[in-house]
PDB file of C-alpha atoms and ligand atoms in Angstrom:
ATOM      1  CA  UNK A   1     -11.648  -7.878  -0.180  1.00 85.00           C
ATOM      2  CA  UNK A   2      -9.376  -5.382   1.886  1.00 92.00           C
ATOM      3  CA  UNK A   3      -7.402  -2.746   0.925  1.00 97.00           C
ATOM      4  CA  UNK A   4      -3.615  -2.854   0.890  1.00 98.00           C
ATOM      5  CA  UNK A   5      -1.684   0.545   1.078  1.00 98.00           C
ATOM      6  CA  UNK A   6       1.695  -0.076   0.291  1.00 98.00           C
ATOM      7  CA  UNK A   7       4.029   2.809   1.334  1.00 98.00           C
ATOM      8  CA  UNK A   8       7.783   3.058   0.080  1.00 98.00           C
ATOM      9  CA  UNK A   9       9.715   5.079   2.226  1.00 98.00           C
ATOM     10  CA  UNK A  10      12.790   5.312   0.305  1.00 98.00           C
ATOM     11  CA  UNK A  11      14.156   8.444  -0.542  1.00 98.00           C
ATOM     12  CA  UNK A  12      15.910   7.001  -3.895  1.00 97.00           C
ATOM     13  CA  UNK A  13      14.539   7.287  -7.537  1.00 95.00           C
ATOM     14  CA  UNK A  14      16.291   4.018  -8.375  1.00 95.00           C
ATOM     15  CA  UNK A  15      15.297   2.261  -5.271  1.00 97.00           C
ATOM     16  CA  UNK A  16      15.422  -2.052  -4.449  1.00 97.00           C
ATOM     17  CA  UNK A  17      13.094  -0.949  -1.623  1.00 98.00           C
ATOM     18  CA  UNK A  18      10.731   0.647  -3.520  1.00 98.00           C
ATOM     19  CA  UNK A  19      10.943  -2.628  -6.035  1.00 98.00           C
ATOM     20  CA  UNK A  20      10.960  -5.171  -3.523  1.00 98.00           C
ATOM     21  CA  UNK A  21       7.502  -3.581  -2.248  1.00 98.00           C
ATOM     22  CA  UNK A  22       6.392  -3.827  -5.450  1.00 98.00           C
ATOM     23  CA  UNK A  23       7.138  -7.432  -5.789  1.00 98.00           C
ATOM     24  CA  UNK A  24       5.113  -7.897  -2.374  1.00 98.00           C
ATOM     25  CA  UNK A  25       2.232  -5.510  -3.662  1.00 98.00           C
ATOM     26  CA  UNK A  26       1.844  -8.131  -7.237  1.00 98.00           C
ATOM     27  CA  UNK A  27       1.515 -11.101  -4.467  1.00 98.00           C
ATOM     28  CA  UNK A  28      -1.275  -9.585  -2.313  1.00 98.00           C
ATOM     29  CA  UNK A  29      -3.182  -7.891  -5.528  1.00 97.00           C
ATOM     30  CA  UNK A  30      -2.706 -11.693  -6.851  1.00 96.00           C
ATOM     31  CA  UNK A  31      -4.781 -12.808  -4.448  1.00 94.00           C
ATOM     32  CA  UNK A  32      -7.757 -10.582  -5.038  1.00 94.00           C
ATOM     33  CA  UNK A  33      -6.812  -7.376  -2.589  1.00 96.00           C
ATOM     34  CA  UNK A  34      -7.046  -3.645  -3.753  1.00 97.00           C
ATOM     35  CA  UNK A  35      -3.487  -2.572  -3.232  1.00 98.00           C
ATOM     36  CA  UNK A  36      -2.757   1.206  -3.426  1.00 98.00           C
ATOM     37  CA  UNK A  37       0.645   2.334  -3.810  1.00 98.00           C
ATOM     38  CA  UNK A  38       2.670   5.605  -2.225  1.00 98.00           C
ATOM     39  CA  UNK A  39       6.017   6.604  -2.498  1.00 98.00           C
ATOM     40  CA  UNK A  40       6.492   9.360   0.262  1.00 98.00           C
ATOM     41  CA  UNK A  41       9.573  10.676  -1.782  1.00 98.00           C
ATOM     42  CA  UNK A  42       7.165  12.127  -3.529  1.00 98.00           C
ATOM     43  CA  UNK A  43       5.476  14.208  -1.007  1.00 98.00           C
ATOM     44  CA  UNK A  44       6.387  17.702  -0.692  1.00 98.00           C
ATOM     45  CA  UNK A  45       9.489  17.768   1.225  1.00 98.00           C
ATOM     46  CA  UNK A  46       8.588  21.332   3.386  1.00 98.00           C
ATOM     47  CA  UNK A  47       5.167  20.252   4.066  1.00 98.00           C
ATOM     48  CA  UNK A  48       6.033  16.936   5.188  1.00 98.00           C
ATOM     49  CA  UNK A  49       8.410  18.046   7.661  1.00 98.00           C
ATOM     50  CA  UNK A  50       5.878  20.512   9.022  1.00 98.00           C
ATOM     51  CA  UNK A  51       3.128  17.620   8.755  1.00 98.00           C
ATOM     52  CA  UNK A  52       0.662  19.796   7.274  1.00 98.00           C
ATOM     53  CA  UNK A  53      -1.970  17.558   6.171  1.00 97.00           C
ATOM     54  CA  UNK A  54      -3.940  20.740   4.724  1.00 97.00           C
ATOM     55  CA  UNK A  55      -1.562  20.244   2.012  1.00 98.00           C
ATOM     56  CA  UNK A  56      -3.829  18.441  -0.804  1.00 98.00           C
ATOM     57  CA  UNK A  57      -1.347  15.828  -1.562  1.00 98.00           C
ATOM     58  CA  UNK A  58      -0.290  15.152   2.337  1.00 98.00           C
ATOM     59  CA  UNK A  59      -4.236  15.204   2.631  1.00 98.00           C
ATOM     60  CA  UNK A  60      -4.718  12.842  -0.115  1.00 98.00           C
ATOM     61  CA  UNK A  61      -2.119  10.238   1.255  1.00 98.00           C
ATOM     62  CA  UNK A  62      -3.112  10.301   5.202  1.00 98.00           C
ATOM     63  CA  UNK A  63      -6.667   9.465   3.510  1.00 98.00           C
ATOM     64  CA  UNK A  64      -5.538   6.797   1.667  1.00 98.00           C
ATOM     65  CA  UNK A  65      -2.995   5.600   4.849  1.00 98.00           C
ATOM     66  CA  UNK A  66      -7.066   6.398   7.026  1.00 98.00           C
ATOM     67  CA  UNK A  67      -9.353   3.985   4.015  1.00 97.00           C
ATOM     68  CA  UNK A  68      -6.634   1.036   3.971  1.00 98.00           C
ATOM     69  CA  UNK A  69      -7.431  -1.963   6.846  1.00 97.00           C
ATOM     70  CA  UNK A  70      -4.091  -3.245   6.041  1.00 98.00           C
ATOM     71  CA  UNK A  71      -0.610  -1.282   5.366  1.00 98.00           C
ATOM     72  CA  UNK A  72       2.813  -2.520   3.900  1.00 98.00           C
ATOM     73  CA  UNK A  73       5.741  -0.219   5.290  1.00 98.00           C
ATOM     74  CA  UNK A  74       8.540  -0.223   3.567  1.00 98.00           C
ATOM     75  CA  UNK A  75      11.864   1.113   4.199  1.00 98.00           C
ATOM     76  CA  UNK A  76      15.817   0.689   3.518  1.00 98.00           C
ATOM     77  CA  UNK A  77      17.453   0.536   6.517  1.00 98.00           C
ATOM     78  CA  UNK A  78      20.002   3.357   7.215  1.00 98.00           C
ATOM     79  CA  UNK A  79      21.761   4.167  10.578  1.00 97.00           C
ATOM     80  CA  UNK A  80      20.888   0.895  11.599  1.00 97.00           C
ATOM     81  CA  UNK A  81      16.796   2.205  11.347  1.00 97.00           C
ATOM     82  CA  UNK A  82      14.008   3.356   8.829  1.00 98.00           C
ATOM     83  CA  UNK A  83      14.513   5.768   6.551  1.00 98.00           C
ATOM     84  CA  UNK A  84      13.811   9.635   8.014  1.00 98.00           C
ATOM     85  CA  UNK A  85      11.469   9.830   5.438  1.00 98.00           C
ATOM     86  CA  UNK A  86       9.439   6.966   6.644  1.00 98.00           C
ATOM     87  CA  UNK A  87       9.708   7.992   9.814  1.00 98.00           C
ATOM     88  CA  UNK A  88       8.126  11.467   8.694  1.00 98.00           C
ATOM     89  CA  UNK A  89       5.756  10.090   7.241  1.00 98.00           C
ATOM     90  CA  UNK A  90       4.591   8.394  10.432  1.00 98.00           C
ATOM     91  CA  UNK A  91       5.280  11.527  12.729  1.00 98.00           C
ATOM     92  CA  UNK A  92       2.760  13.834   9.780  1.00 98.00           C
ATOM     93  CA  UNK A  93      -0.342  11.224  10.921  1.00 98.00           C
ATOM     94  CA  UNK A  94      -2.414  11.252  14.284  1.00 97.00           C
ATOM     95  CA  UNK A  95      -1.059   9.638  17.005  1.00 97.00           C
ATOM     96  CA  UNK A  96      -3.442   6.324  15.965  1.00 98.00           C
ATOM     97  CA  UNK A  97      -3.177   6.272  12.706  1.00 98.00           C
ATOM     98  CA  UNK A  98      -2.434   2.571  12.869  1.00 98.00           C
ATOM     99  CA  UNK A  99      -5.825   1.870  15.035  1.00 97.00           C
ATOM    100  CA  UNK A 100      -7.750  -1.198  13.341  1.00 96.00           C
ATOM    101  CA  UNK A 101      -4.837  -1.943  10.578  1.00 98.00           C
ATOM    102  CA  UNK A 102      -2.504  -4.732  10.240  1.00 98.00           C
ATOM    103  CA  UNK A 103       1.200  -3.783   9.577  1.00 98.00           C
ATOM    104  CA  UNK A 104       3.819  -5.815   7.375  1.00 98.00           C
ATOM    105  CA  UNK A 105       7.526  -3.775   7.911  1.00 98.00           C
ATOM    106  CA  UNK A 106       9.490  -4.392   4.928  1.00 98.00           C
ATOM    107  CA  UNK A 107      13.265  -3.231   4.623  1.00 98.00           C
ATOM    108  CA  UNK A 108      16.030  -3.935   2.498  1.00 98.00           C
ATOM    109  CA  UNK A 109      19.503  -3.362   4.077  1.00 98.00           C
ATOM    110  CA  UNK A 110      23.259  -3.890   3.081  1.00 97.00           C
ATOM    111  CA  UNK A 111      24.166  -5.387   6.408  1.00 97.00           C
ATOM    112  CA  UNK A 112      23.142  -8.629   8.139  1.00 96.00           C
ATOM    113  CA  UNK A 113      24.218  -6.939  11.004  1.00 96.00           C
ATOM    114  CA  UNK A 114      21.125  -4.826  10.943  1.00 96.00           C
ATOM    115  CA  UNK A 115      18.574  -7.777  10.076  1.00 95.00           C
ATOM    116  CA  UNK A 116      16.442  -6.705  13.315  1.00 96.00           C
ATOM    117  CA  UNK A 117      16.447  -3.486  12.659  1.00 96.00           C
ATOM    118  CA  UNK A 118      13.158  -3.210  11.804  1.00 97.00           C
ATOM    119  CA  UNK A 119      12.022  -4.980  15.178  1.00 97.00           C
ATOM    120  CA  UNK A 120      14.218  -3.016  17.619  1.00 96.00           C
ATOM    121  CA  UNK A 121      13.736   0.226  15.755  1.00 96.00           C
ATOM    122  CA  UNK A 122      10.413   0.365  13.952  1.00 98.00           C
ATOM    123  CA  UNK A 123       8.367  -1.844  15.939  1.00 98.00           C
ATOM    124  CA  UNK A 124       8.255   0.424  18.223  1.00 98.00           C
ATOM    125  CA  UNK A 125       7.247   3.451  17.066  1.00 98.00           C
ATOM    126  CA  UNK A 126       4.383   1.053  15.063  1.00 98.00           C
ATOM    127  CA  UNK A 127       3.079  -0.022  18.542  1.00 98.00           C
ATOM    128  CA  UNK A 128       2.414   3.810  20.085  1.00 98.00           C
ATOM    129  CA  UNK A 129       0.299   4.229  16.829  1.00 98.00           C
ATOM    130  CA  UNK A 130      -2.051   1.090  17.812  1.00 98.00           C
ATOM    131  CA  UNK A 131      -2.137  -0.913  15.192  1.00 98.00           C
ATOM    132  CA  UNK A 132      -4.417  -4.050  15.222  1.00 97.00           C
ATOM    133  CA  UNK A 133      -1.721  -6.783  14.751  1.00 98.00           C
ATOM    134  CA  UNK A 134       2.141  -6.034  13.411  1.00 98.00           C
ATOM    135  CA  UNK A 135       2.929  -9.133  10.902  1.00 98.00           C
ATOM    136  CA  UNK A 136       6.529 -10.466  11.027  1.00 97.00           C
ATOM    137  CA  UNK A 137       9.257  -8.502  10.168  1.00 98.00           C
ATOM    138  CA  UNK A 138      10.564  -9.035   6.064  1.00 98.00           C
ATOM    139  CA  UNK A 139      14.347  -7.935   5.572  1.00 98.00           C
ATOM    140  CA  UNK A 140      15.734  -7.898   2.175  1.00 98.00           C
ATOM    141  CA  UNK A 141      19.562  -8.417   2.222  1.00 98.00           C
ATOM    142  CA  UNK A 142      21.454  -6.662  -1.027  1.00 97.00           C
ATOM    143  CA  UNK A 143      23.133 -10.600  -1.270  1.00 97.00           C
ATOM    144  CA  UNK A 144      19.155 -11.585  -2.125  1.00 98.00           C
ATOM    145  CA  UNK A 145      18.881  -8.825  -5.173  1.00 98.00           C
ATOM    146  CA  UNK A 146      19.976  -9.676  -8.530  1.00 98.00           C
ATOM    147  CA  UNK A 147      21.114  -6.013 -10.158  1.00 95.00           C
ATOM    148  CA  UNK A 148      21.477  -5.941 -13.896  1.00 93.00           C
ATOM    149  CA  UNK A 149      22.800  -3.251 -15.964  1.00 91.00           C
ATOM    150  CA  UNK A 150      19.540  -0.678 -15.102  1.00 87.00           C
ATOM    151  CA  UNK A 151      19.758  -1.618 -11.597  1.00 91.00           C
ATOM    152  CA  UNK A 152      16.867  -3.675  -9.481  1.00 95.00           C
ATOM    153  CA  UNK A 153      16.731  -6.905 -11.712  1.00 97.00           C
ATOM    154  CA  UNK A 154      15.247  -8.737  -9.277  1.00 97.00           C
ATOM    155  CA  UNK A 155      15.596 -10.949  -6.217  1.00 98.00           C
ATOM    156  CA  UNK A 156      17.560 -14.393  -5.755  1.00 98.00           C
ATOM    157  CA  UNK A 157      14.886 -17.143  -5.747  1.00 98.00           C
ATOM    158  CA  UNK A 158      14.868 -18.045  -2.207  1.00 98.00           C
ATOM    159  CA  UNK A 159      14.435 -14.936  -1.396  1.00 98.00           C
ATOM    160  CA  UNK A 160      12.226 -14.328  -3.369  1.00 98.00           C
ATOM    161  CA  UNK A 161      10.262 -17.666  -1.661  1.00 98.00           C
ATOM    162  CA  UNK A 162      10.993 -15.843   1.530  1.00 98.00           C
ATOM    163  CA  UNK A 163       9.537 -12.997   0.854  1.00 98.00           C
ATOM    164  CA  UNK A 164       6.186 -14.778  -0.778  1.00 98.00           C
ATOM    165  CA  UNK A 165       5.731 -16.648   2.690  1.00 98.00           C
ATOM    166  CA  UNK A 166       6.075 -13.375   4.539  1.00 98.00           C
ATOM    167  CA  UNK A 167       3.467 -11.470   1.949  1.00 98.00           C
ATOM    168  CA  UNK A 168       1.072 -14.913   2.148  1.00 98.00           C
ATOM    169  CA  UNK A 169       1.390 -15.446   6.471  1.00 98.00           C
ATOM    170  CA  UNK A 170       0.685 -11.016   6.073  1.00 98.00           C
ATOM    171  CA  UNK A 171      -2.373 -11.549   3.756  1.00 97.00           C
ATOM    172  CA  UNK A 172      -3.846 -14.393   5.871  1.00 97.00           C
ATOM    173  CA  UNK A 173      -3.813 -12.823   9.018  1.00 97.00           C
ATOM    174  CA  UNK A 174      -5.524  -9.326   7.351  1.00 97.00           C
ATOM    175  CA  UNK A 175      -8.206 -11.807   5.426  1.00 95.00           C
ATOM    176  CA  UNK A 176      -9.005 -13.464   9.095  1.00 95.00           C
ATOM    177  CA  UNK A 177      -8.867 -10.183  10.844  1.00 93.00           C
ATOM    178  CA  UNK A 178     -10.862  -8.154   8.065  1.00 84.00           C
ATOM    179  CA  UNK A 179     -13.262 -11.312   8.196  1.00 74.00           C
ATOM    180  CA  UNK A 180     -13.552 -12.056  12.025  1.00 63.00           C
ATOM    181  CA  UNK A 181     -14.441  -7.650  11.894  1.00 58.00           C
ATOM    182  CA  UNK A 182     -17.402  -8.951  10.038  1.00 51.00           C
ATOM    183  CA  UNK A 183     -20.987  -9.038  12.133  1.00 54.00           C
ATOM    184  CA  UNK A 184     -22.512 -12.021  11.400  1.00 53.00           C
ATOM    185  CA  UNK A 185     -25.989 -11.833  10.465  1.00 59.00           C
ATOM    186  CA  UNK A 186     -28.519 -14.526  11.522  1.00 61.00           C
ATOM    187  CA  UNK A 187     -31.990 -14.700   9.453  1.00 66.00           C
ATOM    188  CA  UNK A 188     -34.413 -16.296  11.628  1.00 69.00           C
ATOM    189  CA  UNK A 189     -35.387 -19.597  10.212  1.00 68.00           C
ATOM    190  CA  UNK A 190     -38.333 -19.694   7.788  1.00 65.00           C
ATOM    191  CA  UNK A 191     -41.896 -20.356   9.128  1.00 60.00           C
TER     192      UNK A 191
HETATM  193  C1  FMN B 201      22.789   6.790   4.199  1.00 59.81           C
HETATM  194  C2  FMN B 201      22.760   5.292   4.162  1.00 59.81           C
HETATM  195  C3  FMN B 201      22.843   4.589   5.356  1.00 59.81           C
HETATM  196  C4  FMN B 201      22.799   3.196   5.342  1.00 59.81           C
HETATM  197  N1  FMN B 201      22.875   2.529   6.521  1.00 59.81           N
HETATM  198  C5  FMN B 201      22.740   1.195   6.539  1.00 59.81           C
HETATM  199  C6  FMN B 201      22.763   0.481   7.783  1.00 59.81           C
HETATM  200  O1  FMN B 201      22.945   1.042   8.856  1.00 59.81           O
HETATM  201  N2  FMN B 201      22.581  -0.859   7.736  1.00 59.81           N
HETATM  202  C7  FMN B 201      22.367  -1.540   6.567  1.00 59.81           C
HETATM  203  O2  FMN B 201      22.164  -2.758   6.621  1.00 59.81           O
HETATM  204  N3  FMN B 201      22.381  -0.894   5.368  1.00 59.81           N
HETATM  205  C8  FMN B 201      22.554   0.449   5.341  1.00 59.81           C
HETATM  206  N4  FMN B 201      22.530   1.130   4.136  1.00 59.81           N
HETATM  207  C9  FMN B 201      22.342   0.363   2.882  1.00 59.81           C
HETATM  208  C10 FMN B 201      20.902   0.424   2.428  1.00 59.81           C
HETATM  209  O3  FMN B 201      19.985   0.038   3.450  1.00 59.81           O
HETATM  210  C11 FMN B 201      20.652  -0.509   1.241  1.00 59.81           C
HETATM  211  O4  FMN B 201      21.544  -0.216   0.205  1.00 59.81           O
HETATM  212  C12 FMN B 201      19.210  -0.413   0.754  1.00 59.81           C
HETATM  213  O5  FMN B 201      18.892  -1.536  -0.030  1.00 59.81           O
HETATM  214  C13 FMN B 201      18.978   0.845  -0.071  1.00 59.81           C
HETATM  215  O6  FMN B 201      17.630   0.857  -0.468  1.00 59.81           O
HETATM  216  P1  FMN B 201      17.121   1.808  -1.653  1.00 59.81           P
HETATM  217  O7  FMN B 201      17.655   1.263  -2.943  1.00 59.81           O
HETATM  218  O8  FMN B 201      15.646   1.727  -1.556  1.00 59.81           O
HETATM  219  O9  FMN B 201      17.656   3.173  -1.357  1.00 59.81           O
HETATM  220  C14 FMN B 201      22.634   2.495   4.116  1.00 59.81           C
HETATM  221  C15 FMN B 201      22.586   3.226   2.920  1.00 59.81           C
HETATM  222  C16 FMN B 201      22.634   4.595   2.943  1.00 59.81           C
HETATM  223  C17 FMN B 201      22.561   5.364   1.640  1.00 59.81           C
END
């Protein structure tokens, strides 16, 4: 089965993004991927401005980003784009870091206004890193979270349907990718 890196790139502790991919991350490992987890917030801040991936932990993370076929980006959306730590993150990796993966961009955001944000504004910079195939865009409104007294409590149930469709239509195209990537091997036929 593939492996699934799913990367939060929300600067919060408490964060609905970070949750949300988390929720996504449950539905793929349900159906039998390895999914890896990294939170870029906790990266060290100097080194990942200065993208040096000498760094043991930068190292460690660009190798797990390198080993993953598939990769679930995940952002809140502020100034009407991804996070700057996202984007960082991105900037910190070579130029086709994205080369043989398939991309699911994930964002929660406050405004309907900014539902394409992650098309006009992340797309973008996805497609100059070459990525295999870029799934369809997920956005997370705050109306489709349910917060309880500890914050994230979870998400309204047709969103949460929503966002199942988007994880399963993600996780079909990486299984048919990841498969079709397979050689087939023909025995000759038996004497
Ligand atoms: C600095 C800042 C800028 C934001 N800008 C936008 C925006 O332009 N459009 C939008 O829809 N939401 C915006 N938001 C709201 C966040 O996207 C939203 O609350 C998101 O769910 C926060 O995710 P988090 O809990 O992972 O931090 C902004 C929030 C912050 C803190």
């Amino acid at each position: 089965m593939p492996t699934i890196l799913a990367v939060s790139g929300s600067p919060s502790p408490v964060s609905s993004t970070h949750q949300v991919l988390g929720l996504a991350a449950d539905r793929l490992a349900g159906r039998g991927h390895r999914v890896e987890t990294l939170a870029v917030r906790t990266l060290p801040a100097a080194e990942l401005l200065g993208a040096d991936l000498s760094h043991p932990q930068l190292a460690h993370a660009a190798a797990q980003f390198e080993r993953a076929d598939a990769v679930v980006l995940a952002t809140p959306v502020y100034k009407a784009g991804c996070s700057g730590l996202l984007k960082a993150f991105l900037d910190a990796l070579p130029q086709f870091a994205l080369a043989g993966k398939v991309v699911l961009p994930l964002a929660t955001g406050g405004s309907l206004a900014h539902v394409l944000a992650l098309d006009y504004g992340l797309r973008p910079v996805l497609m100059s890193m070459k990525p295999r195939a870029v799934s369809e865009s997920f956005f997370v409104h705050a109306g489709g979270i349910r917060k309880g007294p500890c914050g994230f409590a979870g998400l309204e149930p047709d969103t949460q349907a929503l966002l199942h469709e988007a994880t399963d239509h993600f996780a079909d195209l990486v299984e048919s990718l990841t498969e079709a990537a397979v050689p087939t091997v023909r025995l000759a036929p038996a004497a």
